[in-house]
mmCIF file of C-alpha atoms in Angstrom:
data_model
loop_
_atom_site.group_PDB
_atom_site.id
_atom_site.type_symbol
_atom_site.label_atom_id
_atom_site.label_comp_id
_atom_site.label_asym_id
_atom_site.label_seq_id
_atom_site.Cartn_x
_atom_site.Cartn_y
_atom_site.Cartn_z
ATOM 1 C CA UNK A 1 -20.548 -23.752 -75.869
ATOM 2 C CA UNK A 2 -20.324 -22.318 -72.554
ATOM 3 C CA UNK A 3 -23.416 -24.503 -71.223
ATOM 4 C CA UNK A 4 -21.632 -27.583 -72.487
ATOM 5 C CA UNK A 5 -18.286 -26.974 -70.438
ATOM 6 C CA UNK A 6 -20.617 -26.217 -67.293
ATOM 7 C CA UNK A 7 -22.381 -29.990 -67.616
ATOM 8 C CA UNK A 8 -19.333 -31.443 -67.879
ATOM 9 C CA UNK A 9 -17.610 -29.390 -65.009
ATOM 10 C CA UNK A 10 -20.809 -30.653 -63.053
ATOM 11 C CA UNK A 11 -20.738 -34.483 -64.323
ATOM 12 C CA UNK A 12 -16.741 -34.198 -63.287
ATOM 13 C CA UNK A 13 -17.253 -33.173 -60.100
ATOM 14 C CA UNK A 14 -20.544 -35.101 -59.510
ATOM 15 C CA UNK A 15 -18.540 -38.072 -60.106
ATOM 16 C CA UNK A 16 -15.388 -37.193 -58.164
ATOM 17 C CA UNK A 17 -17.916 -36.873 -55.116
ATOM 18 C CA UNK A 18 -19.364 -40.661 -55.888
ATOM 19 C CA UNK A 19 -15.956 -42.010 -55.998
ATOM 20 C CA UNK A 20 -15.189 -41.738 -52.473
ATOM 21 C CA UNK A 21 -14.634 -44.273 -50.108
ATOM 22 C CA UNK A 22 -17.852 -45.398 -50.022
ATOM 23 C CA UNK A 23 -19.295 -49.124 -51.227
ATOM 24 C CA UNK A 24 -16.709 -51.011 -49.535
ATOM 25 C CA UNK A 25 -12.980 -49.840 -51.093
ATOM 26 C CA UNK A 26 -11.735 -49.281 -48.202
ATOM 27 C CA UNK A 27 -9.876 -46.615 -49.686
ATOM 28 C CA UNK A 28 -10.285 -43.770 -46.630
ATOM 29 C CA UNK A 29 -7.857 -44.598 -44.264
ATOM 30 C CA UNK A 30 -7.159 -42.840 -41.386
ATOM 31 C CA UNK A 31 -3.903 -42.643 -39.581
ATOM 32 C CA UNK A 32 -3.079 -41.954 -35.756
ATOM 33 C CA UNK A 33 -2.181 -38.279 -36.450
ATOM 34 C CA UNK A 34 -5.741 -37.396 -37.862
ATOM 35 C CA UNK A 35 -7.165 -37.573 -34.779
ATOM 36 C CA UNK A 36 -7.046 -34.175 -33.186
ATOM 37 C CA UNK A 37 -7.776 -33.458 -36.860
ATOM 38 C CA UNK A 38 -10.715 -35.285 -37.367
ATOM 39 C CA UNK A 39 -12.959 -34.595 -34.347
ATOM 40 C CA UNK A 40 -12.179 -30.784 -34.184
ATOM 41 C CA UNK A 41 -13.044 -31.236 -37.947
ATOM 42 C CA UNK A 42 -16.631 -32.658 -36.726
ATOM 43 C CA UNK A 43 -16.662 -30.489 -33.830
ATOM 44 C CA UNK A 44 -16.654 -27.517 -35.975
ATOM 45 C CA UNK A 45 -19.331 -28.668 -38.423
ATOM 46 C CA UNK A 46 -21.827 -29.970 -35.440
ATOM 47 C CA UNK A 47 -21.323 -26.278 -34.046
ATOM 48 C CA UNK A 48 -21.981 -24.713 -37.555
ATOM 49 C CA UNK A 49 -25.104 -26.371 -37.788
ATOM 50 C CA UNK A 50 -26.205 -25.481 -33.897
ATOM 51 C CA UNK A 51 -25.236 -22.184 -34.250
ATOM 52 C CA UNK A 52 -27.791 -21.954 -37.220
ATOM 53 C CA UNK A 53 -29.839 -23.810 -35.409
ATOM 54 C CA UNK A 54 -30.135 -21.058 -32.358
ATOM 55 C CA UNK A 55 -28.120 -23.810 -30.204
ATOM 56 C CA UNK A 56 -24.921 -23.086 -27.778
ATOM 57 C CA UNK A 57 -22.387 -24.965 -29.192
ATOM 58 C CA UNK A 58 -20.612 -27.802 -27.687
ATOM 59 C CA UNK A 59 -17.014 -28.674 -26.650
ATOM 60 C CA UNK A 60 -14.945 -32.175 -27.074
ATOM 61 C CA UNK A 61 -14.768 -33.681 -23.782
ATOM 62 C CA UNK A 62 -12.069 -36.148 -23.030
ATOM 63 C CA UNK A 63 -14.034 -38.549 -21.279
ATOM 64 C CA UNK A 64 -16.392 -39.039 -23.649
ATOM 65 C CA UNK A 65 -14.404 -39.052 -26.502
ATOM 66 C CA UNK A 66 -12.483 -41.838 -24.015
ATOM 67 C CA UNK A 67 -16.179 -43.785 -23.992
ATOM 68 C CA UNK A 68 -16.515 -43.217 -28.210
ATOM 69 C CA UNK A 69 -12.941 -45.309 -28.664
ATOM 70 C CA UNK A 70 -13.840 -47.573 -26.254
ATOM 71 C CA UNK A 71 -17.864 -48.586 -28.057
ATOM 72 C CA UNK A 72 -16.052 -48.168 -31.365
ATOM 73 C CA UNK A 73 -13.418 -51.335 -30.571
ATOM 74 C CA UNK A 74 -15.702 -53.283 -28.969
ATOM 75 C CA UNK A 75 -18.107 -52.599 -31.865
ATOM 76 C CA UNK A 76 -15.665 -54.219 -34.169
ATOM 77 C CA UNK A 77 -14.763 -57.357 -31.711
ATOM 78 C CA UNK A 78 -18.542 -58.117 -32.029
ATOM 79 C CA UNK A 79 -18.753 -57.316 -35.717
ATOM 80 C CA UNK A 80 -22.468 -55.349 -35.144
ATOM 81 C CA UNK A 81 -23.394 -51.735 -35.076
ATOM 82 C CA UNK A 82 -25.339 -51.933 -31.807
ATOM 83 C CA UNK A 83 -25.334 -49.536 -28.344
ATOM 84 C CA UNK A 84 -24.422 -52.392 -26.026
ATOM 85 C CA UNK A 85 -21.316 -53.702 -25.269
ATOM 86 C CA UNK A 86 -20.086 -56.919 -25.600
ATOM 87 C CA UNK A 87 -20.128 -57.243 -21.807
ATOM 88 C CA UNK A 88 -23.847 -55.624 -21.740
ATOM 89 C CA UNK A 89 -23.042 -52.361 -20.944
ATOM 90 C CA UNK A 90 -25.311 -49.407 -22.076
ATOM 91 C CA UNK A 91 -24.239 -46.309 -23.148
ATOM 92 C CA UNK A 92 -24.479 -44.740 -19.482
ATOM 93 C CA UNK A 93 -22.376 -47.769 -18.141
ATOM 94 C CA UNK A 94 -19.571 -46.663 -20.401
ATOM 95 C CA UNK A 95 -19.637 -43.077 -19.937
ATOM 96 C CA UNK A 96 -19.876 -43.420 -15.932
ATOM 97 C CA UNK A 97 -16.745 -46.096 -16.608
ATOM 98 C CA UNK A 98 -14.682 -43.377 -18.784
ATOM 99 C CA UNK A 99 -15.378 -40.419 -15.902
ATOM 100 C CA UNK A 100 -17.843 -38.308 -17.054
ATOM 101 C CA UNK A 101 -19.348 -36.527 -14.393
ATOM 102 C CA UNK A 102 -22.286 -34.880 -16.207
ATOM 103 C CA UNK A 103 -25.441 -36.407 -17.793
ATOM 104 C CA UNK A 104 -25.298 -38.585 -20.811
ATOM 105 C CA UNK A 105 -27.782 -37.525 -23.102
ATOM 106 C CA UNK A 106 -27.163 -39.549 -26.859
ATOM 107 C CA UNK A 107 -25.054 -41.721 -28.765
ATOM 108 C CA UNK A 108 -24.431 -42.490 -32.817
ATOM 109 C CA UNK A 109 -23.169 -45.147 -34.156
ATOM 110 C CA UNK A 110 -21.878 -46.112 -38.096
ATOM 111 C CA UNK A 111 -20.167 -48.898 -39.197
ATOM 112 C CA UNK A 112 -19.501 -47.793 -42.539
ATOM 113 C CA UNK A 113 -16.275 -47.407 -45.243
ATOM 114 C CA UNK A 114 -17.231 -43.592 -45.240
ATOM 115 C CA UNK A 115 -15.434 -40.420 -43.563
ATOM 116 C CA UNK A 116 -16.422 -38.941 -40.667
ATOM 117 C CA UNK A 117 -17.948 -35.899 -43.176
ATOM 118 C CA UNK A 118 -20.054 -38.724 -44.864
ATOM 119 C CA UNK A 119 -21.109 -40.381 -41.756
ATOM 120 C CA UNK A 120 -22.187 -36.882 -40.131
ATOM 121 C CA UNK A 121 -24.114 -36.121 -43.149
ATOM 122 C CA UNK A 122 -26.037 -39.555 -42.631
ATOM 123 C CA UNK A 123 -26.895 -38.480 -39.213
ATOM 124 C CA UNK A 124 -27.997 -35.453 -40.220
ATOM 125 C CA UNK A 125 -30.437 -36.749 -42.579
ATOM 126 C CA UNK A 126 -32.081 -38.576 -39.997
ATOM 127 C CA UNK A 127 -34.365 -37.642 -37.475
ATOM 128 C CA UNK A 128 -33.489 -39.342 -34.763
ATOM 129 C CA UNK A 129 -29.741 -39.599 -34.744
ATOM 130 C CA UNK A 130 -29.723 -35.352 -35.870
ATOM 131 C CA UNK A 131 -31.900 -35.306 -32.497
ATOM 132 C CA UNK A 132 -28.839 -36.024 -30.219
ATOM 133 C CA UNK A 133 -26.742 -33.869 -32.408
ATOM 134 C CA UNK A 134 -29.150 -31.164 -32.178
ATOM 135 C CA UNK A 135 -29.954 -31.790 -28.533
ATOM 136 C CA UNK A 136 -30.522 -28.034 -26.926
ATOM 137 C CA UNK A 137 -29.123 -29.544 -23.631
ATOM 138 C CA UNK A 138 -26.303 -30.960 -25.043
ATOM 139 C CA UNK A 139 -22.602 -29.019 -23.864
ATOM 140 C CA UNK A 140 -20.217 -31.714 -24.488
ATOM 141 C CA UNK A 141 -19.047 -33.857 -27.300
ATOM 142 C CA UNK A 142 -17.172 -37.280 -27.203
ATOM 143 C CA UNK A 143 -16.387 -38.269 -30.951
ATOM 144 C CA UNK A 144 -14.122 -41.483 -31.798
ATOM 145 C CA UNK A 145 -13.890 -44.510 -34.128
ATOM 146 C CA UNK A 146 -12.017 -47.591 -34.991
ATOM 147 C CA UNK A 147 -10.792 -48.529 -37.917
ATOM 148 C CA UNK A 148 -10.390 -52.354 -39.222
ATOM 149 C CA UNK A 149 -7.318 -53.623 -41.512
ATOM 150 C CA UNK A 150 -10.121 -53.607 -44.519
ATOM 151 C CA UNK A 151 -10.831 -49.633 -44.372
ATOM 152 C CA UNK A 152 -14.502 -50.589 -42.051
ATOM 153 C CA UNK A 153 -14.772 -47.692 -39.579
ATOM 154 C CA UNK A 154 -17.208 -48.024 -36.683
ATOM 155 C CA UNK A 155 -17.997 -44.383 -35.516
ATOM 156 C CA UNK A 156 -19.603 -43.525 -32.453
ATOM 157 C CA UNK A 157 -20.355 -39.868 -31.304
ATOM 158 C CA UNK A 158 -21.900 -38.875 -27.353
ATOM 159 C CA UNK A 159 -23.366 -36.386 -26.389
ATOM 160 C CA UNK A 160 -23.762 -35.029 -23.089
ATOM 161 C CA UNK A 161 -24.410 -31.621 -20.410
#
């Protein structure tokens, strides 16, 4: 009987992981007092996985996190996960625009209905977006989104020395 009551404890919670806000509900919002939340939430798991990794970990840096909010809305206005802007900035335009006086080394981008735990994990799973993540000359983090009315996010993370 006991094997029974594990499947199903495992189908339960199998399930309660798929019904997320993934596929398009819209159901994970975020609200403006998550933030501080959120990316020291991130923070902490990107460090987790350095650490492991034999990496020094990395610190949020205002800046970039300034450059994240900034791709993330314009992201939206142009309805397309891309790294330019709308008014053709790269990456390193937007960075140097926001103040950051270091070296910009990455940047990730989602659109997606998933949380910033989901979205991470994506990265992760991927070689080249887990490269900037696991850059060993990466020191500083910027980490930011924008979310739409319909529950879209568009999540963009930085990386930098």
């Amino acid at each position: 009987m006991k094997p029974i009551i594990a499947l199903f404890a495992a189908l339960a919670m199998l399930l309660a992981a798929c019904g997320g806000p993934t596929g398009g509900s819209g159901s994970y919002r975020i609200s403006a007092g998550d933030t501080t939340r959120i990316q020291y939430r991130t923070l902490d798991s990107i460090n987790s996985a350095r650490i492991a990794a034999g990496l020094p970990t990395l610190q949020l840096n205002a800046e970039l996190n300034s450059a994240a909010l900034t791709h993330s809305r314009d992201m939206s206005a142009q309805n397309r996960p891309w790294h330019f802007g709308s008014d053709g900035s790269s990456p390193l335009d937007r960075v140097a625009r926001a103040g950051f006086m270091g070296r910009m080394l990455g940047e990730n981008i989602s659109e997606t209905y998933e949380s910033e735990v989901e979205t991470l994990a994506a990265w992760m799973s991927q070689a080249d977006t887990r490269n900037v993540i696991m850059d060993p000359d990466a020191r500083q983090l910027g980490f930011s989104w924008y979310q739409e009315r319909n529950g879209k996010i568009w999540w963009t993370l930085i990386t930098g020395t």
